[in-house]
Coordinates of C-alpha atoms and ligand atoms in Angstrom, one line a residue:
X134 CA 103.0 151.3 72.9
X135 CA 104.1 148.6 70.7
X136 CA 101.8 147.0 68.4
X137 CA 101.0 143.6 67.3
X138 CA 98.1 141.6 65.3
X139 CA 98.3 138.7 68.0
X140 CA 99.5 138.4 71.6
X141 CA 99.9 135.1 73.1
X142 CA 100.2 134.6 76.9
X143 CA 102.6 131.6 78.0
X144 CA 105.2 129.8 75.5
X145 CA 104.0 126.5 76.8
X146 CA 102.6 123.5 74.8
X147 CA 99.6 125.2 73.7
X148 CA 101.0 128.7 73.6
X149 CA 104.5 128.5 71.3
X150 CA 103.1 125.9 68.8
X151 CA 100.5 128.9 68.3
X152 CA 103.0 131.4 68.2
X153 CA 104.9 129.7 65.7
X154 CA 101.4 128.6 63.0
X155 CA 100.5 132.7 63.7
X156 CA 104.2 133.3 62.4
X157 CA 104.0 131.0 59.6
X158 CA 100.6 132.4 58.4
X159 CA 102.5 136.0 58.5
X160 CA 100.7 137.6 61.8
X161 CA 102.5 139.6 63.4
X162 CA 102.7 137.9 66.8
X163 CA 104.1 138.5 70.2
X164 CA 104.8 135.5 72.5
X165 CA 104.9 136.2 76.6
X166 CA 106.3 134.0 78.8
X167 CA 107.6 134.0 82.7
X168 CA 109.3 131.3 83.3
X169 CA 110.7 129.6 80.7
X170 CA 109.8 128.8 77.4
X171 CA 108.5 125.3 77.1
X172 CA 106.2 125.4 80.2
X173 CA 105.7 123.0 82.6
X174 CA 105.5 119.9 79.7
X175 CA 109.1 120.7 78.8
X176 CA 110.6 122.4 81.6
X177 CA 108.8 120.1 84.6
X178 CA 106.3 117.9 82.8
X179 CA 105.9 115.4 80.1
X180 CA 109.7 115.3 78.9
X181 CA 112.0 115.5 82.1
X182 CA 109.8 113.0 83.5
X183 CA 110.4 110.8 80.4
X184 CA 113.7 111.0 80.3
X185 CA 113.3 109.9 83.9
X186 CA 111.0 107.1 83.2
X187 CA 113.4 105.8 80.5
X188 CA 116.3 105.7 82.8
X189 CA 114.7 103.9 85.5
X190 CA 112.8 101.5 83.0
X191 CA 116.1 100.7 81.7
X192 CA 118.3 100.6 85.0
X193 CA 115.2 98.2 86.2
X194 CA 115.3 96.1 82.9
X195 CA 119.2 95.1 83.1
X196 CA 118.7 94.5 86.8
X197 CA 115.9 92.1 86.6
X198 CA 115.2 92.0 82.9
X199 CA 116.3 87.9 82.5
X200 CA 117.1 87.0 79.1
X201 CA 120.3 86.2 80.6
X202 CA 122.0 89.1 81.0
X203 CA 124.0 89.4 84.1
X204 CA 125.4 92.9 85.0
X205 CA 127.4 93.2 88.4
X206 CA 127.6 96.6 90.5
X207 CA 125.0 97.9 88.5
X208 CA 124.3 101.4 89.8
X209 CA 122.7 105.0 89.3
X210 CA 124.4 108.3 89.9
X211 CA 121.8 110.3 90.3
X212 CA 123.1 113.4 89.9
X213 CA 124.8 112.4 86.3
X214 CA 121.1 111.5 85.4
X215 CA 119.9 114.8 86.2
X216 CA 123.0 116.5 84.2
X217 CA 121.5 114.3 81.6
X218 CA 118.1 115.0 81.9
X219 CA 118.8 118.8 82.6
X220 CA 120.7 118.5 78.8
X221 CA 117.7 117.6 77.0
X222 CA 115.3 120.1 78.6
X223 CA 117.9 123.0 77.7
X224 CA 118.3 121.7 74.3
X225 CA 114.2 121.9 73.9
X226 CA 113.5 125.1 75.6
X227 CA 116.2 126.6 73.4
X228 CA 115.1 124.6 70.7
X229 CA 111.5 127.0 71.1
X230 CA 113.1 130.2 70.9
X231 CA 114.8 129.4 68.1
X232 CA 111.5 127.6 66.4
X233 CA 109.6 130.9 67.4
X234 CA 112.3 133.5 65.6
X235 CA 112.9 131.4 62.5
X236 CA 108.9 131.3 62.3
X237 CA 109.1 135.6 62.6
X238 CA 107.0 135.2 66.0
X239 CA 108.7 137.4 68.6
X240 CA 109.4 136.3 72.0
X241 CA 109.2 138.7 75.2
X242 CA 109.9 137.6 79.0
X243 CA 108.3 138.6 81.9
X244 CA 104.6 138.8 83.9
X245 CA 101.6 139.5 81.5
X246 CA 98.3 141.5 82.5
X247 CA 95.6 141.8 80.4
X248 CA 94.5 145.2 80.4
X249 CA 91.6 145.8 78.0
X250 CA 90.3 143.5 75.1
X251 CA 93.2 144.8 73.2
X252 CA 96.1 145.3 75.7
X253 CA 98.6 143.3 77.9
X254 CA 100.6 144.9 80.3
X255 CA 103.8 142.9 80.3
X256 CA 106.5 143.2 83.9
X257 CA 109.4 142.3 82.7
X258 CA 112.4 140.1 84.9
X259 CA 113.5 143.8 85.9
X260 CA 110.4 145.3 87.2
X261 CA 110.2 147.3 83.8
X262 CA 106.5 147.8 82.3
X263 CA 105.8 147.3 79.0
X264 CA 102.1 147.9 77.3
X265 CA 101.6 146.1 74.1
X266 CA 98.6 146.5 71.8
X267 CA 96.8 143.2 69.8
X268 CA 94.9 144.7 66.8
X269 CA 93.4 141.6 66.4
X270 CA 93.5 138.5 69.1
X271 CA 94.7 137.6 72.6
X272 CA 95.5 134.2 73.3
X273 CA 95.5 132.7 76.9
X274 CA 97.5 129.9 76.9
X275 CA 98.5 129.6 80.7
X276 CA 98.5 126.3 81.3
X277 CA 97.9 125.3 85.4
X278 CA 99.1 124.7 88.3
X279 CA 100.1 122.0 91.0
X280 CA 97.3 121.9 93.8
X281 CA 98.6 122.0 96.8
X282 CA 97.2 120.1 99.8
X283 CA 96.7 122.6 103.0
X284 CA 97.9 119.7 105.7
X285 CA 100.6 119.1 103.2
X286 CA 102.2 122.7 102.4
X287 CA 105.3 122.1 99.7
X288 CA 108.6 122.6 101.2
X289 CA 110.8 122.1 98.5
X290 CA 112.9 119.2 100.0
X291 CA 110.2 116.6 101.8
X292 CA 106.9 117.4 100.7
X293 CA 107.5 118.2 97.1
X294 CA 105.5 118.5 93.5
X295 CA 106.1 117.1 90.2
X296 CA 108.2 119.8 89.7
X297 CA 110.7 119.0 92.7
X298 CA 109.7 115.1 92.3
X299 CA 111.9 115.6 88.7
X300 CA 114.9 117.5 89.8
X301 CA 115.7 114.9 93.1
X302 CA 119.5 114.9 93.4
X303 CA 119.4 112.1 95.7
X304 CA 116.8 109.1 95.9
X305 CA 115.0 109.2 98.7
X306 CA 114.8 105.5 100.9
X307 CA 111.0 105.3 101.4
X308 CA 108.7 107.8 98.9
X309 CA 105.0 108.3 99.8
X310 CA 102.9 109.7 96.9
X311 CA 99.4 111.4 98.0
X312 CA 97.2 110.9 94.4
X313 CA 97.4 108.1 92.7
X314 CA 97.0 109.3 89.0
X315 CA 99.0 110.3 86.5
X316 CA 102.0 111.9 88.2
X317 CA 101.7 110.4 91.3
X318 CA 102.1 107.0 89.8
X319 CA 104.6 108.0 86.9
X320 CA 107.2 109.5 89.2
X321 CA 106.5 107.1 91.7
X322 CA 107.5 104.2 89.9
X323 CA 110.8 106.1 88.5
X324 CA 111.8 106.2 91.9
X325 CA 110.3 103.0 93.0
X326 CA 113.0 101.5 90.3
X327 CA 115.5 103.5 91.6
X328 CA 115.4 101.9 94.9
X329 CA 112.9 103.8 96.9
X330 CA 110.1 102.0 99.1
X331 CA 107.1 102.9 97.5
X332 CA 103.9 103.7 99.0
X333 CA 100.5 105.1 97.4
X334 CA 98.0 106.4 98.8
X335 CA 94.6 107.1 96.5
X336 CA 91.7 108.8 98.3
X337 CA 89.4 106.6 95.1
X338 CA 88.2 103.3 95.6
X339 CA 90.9 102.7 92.5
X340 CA 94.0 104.2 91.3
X341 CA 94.5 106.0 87.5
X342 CA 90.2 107.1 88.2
X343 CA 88.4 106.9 84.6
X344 CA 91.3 104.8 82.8
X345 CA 89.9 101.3 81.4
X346 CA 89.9 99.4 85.0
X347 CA 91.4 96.1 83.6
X348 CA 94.4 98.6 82.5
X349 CA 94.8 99.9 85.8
X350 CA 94.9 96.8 87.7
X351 CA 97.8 95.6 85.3
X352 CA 99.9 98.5 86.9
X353 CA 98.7 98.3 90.2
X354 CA 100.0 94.7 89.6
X355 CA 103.3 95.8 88.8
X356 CA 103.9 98.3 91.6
X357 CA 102.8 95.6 94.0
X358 CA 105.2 92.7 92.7
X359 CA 108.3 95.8 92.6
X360 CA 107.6 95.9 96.4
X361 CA 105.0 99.3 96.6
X362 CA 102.1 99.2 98.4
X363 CA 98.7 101.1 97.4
X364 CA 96.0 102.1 99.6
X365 CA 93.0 102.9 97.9
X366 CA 90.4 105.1 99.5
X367 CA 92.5 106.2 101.8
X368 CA 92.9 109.7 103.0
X369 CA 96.0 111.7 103.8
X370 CA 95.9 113.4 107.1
X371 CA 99.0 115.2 107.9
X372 CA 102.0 114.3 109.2
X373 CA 104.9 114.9 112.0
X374 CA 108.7 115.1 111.6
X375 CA 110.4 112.6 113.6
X376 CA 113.2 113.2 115.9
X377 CA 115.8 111.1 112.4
X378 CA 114.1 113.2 110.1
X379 CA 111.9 110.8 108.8
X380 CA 108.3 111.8 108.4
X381 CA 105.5 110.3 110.0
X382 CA 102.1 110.3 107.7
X383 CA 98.5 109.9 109.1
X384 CA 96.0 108.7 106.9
X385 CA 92.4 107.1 107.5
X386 CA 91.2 104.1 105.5
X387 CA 87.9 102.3 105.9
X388 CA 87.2 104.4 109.1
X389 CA 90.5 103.6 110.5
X390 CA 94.0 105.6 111.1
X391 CA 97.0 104.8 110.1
X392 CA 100.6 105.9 109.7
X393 CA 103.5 105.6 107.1
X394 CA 106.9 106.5 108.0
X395 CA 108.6 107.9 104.8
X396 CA 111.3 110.4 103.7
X397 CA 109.9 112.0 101.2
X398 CA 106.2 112.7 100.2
X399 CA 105.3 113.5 96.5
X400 CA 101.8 115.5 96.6
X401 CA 100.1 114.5 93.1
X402 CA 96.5 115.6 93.6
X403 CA 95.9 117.2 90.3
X404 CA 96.3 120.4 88.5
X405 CA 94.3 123.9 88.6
X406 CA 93.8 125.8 85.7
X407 CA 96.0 128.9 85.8
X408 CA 93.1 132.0 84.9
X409 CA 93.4 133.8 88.2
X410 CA 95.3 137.2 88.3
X411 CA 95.6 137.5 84.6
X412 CA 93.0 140.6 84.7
X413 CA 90.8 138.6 83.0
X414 CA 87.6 138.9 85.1
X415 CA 88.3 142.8 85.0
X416 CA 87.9 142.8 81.2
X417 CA 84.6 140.6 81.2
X418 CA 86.4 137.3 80.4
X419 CA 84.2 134.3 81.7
X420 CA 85.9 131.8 83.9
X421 CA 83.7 129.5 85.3
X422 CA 83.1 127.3 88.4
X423 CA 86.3 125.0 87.9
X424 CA 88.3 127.6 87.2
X425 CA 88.9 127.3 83.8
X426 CA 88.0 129.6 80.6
X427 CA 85.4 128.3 78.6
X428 CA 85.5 128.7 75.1
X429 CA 84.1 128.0 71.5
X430 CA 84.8 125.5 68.8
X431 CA 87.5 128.4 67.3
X432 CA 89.3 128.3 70.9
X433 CA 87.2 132.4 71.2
X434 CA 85.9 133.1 75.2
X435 CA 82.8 135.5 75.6
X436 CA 85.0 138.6 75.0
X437 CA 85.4 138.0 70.8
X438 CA 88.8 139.5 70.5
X439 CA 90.4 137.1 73.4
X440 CA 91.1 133.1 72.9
X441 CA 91.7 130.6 75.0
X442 CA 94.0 127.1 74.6
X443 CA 95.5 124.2 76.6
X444 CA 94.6 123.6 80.3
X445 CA 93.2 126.5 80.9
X446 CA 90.5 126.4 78.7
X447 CA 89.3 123.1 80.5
X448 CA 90.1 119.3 80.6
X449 CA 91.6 117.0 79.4
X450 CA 95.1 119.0 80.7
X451 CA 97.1 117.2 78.3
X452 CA 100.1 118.6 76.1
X453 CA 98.8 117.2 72.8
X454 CA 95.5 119.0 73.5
X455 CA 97.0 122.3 74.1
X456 CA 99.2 121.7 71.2
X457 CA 96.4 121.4 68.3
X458 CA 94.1 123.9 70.0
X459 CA 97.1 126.5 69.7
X460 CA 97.6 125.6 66.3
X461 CA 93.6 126.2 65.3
X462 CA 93.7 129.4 67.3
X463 CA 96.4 130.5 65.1
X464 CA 94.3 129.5 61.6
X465 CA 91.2 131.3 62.9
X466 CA 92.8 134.6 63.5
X467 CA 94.5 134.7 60.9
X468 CA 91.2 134.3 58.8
X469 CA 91.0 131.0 57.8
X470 CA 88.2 128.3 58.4
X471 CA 89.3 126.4 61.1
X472 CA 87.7 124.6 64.3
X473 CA 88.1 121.8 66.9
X474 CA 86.3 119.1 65.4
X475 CA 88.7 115.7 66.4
X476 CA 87.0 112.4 67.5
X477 CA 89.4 111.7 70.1
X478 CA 91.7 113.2 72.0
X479 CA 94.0 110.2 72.8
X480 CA 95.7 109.8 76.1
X481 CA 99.2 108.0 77.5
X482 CA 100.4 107.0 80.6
X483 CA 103.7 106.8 81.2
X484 CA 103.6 104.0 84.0
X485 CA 104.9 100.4 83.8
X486 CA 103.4 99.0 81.8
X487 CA 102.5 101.9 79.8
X488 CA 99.1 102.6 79.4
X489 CA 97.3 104.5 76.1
X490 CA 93.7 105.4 75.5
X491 CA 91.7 106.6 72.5
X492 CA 88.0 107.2 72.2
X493 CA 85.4 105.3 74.4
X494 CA 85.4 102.3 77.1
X495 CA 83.1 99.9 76.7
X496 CA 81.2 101.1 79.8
X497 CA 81.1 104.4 78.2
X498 CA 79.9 103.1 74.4
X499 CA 76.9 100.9 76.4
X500 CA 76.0 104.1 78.0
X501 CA 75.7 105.8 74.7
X502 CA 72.5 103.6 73.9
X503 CA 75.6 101.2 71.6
X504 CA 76.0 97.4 71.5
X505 CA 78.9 96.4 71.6
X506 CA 81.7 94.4 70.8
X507 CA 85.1 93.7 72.4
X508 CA 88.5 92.0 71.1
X509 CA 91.4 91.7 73.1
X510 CA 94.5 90.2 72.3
X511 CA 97.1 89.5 74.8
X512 CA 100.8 90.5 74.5
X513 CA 101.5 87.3 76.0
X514 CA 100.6 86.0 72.5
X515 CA 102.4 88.0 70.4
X516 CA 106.0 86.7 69.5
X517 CA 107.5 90.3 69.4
X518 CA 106.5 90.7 73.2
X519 CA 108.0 87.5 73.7
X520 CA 111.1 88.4 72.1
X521 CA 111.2 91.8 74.4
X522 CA 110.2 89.7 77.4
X523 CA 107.4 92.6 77.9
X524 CA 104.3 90.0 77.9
X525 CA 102.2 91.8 80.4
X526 CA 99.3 93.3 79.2
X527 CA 96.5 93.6 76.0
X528 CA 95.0 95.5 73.0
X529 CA 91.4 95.8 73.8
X530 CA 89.0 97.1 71.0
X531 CA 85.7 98.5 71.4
X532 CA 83.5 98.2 68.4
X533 CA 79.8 98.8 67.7
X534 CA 78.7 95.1 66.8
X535 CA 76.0 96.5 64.5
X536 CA 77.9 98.6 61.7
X537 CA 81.5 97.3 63.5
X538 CA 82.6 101.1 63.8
X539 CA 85.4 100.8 66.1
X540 CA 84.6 103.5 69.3
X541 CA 87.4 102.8 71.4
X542 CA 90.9 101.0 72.3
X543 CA 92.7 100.6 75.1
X544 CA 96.0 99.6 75.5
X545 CA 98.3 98.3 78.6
X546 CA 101.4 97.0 77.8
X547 CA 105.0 97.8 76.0
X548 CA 105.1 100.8 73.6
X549 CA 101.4 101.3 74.3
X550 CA 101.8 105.0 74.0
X551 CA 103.2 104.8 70.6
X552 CA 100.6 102.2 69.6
X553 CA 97.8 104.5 70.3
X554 CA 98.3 106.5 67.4
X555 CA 97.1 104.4 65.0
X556 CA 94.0 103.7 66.9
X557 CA 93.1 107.6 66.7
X558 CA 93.6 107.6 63.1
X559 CA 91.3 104.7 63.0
X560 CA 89.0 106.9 64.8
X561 CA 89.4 109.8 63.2
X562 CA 89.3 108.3 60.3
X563 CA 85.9 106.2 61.3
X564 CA 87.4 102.5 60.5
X565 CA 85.7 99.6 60.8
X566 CA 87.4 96.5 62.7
X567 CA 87.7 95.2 58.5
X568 CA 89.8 98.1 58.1
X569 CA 92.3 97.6 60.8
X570 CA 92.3 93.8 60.1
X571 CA 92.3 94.3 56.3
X572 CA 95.6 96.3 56.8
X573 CA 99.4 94.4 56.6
X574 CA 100.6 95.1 60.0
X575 CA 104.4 94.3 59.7
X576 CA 106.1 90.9 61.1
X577 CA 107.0 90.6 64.3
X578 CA 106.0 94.0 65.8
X579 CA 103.7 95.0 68.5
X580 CA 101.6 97.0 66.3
X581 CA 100.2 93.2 65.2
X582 CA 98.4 92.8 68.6
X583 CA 95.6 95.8 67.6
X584 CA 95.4 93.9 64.1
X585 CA 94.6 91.0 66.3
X586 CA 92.2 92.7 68.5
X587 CA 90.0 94.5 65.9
X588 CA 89.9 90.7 64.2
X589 CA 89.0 88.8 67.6
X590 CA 86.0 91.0 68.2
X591 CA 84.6 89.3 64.5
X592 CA 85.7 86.3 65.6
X593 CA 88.7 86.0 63.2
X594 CA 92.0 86.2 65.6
X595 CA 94.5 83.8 64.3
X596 CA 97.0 83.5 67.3
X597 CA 94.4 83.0 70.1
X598 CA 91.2 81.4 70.7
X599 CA 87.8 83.2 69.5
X600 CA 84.9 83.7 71.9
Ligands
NAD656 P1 95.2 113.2 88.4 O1 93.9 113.9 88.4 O2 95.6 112.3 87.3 O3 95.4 112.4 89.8 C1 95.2 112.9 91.0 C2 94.7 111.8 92.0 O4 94.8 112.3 93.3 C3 93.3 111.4 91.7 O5 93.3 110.0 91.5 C4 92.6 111.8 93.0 O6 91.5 111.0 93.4 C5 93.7 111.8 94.0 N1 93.5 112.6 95.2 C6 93.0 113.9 95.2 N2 93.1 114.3 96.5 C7 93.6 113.4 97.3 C8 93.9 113.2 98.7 N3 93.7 114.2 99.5 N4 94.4 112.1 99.1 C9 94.7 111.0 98.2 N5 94.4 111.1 96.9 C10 93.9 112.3 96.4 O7 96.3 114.4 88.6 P2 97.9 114.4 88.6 O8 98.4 113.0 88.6 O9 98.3 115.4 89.6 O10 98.1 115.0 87.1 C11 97.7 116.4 86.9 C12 97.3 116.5 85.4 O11 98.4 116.4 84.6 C13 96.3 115.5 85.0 O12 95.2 116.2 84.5 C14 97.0 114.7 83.9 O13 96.1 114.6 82.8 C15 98.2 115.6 83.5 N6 99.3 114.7 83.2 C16 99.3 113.9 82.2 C17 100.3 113.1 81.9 C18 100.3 112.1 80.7 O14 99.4 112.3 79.9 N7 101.2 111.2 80.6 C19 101.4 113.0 82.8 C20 101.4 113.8 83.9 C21 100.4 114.7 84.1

């Protein structure tokens, strides 16, 4: 039996970023992974679909984008875009293994079984069995899975998940995507830009559920003036092939059933923790209602020698999370004083207009017992928006009006995801509006419009009108 100090399950977001702090802080560390290194945020997730989202933002920006460019024959070859997209994802995944080994972390491939609060039993691709000890710490960092609607069982080709939606080879005429969330309306839009017929539908009264609602109706916006249509509240039935191939989709809205032909349907009903038939249960590891593992500020479960990180150990299932979770795991194994103690846990969406969150919504601050106060500024304001003709959309702060802590912002509009960043510093860092107004925000740039916001909710905004 080989022996390690630390074993970590799955090479994923949360998993190889702990790998490679457990090699840097000299633990002797074994990474296991089935698939491919990566996981699903670089393999299926987060990047192929942004170097998706980028292609058709662009594509869609020459087409219609004004400003007086005129392009003619303007196409997509789909296939070149996957080539492309394909190029980046090996570069990354290789990219890991190579980050892993310079780091000293060791990286094996194949199934993983936990066997005892000190043992994995590892299948390799060919069949082989492996046992590995962990003197010190296991680390579950498997990540989770697409849920899969029973009236709507994946095929591969028609009724696919994120992970086919990313890889299509051809785009289809008319996409229907069950869920309108993250995915759902990410990918949807990518090939809504591409020249599909778009159609949501959203079993919520409203799509992107627990996202700033003045945000979310800015996208819904969007994908209504591209030519989609979004049913909200509405169910998905089932469906039946039609004699062209098409397929013919049942769904009931306000008591009533309809149909939408389509060619494709893209089933984006949210993700399950992966925790099941890992032998954790067998070796007392809790794993509660949801299906994820619960676990303490150090990332420890109820078995003291095992950890947990990233979606598995419960919401929100976001890369970023997993990331900083792994990296903490790491420091507390290897002996140092270390804990999850963040203010926010910011959040982007990938849609167009982008939308990025961080900390609370007003709605949320009132129901904390806080009054507060709100500035918004408009990108339709804001010269550099002008300039990119990307005017749709705000900055909307949430401050306490008492000490003028701010306790939230919300962004919809261009580069709102790389915006956001300086509104969790702000967080974590506990500014006050003052501070954010106080700082030189460079001339023109977008990041002006939160330096707006934070001075419109004192009253102080200099390029719009103060309540
Ligand atoms: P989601 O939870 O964001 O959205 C799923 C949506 O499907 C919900 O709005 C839900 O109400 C709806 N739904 C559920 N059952 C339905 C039904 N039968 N008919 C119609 N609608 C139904 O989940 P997702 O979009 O699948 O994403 C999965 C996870 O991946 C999320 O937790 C998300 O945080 C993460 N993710 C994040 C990003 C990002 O941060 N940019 C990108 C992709 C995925």
């Amino acid at each position: 039996m080989k022996t390690y100090d630390a074993i970590v399950i799955g090479a994923g977001p949360g998993g190889y970023p702990c790998g490679i702090r457990l090699g840097q802080l000299k633990v002797k560390t074994l990474v296991i992974e089935k698939e491919s290194p990566g996981g699903v945020c670089l393999n299926w997730g987060c990047i192929p679909s942004k170097a998706l989202i980028s292609a058709a933002n662009t594509f869609e920006k020459i087409k219609h984008g004004g400003m007086g460019i005129k392009v003619q024959g303007l196409t997509v070859d789909p296939n070149e875009l996957q080539d492309w997209k394909e190029g980046i994802v090996k570069r990354l995944t290789g990219g890991v293994k190579s980050l892993l080994k310079m780091n000293g972390a060791d990286l094996a491939m194949g199934t993983a079984t936990v066997t005892s609060p000190n043992t994995v039993e590892v299948v390799g691709e060919g069949g082989q069995k492996e046992t590995y000890k962990a003197e010190k710490a296991i680390v579950i960092a498997t990540g989770a899975q697409t849920i899969e609607i029973p009236t709507f069982k994946f095929d591969g080709t028609r009724i696919i998940g994120a992970r086919e939606a990313v890889s299509l080879r051809t785009v289809p005429k008319r996409m229907l995507v069950i869920g309108g969330g993250i995915i759902g309306l990410e990918l949807g839009m990518v090939y809504q830009k591409l020249g599909s017929q778009l159609t949501v539908l959203e079993a919520l009264p409203s799509i992107l559920n627990g996202v700033d609602p003045e945000c979310s109706k800015i996208v819904e916006r969007r994908i209504t003036k591209l030519g989609g249509t979004i049913h909200v509240g509405a169910k998905a039935l089932g469906y039946e092939k039609q004699s062209d191939g098409s397929l013919a989709v049942a769904f009931e809205k306000d008591g009533k059933r309809d149909t939408v032909v389509c060619d494709v349907v893209l089933v984006a009903v949210g993700m399950r923790p992966s925790a099941r038939n890992l032998g954790l249960e067998k070796v007392g590891v809790h794993i509660n209602e949801r299906g994820f593992v619960p676990i303490d500020k150090q990332g420890r479960t109820n078995v003291p020698s095992i950890y947990a990180v990233g979606d598995v150990s419960g919401p929100p299932l976001l890369a970023h999370k997993a990331t900083k979770e792994g990296e903490i795991v790491a420091e507390v194994i290897a002996g140092h004083k270390a804990a999850m103690d963040w203010v926010s846990i910011p959040g982007a969406i990938f849609t167009d207009p982008e939308i990025a969150t961080a900390g609370l919504t007003a709605d949320e601050a009132k129901q904390k017992g806080y009054e507060v106060a709100i500035g918004k500024f408009p990108f339709a304001a804001l010269g550099k928006a002008m300039a990119l003709n990307e005017t749709e959309g705000f900055v909307k702060v949430v401050a306490d009006k008492k000490t003028k802590q701010i306790l939230g912002v919300h962004i919809v509009g261009p580069e709102a995801s790389t915006m956001i960043s300086e509104a969790a510093l702000s967080l974590e860092m506990a500014a006050f509006l003052e501070d954010v107004n106080l700082t030189i925000h460079p001339h023109p740039t977008l990041g002006e419009a939160y330096m707006e916001a934070a001075a419109h909710a004192m009253g102080q905004a200099i390029h719009i009108a103060n309540r």
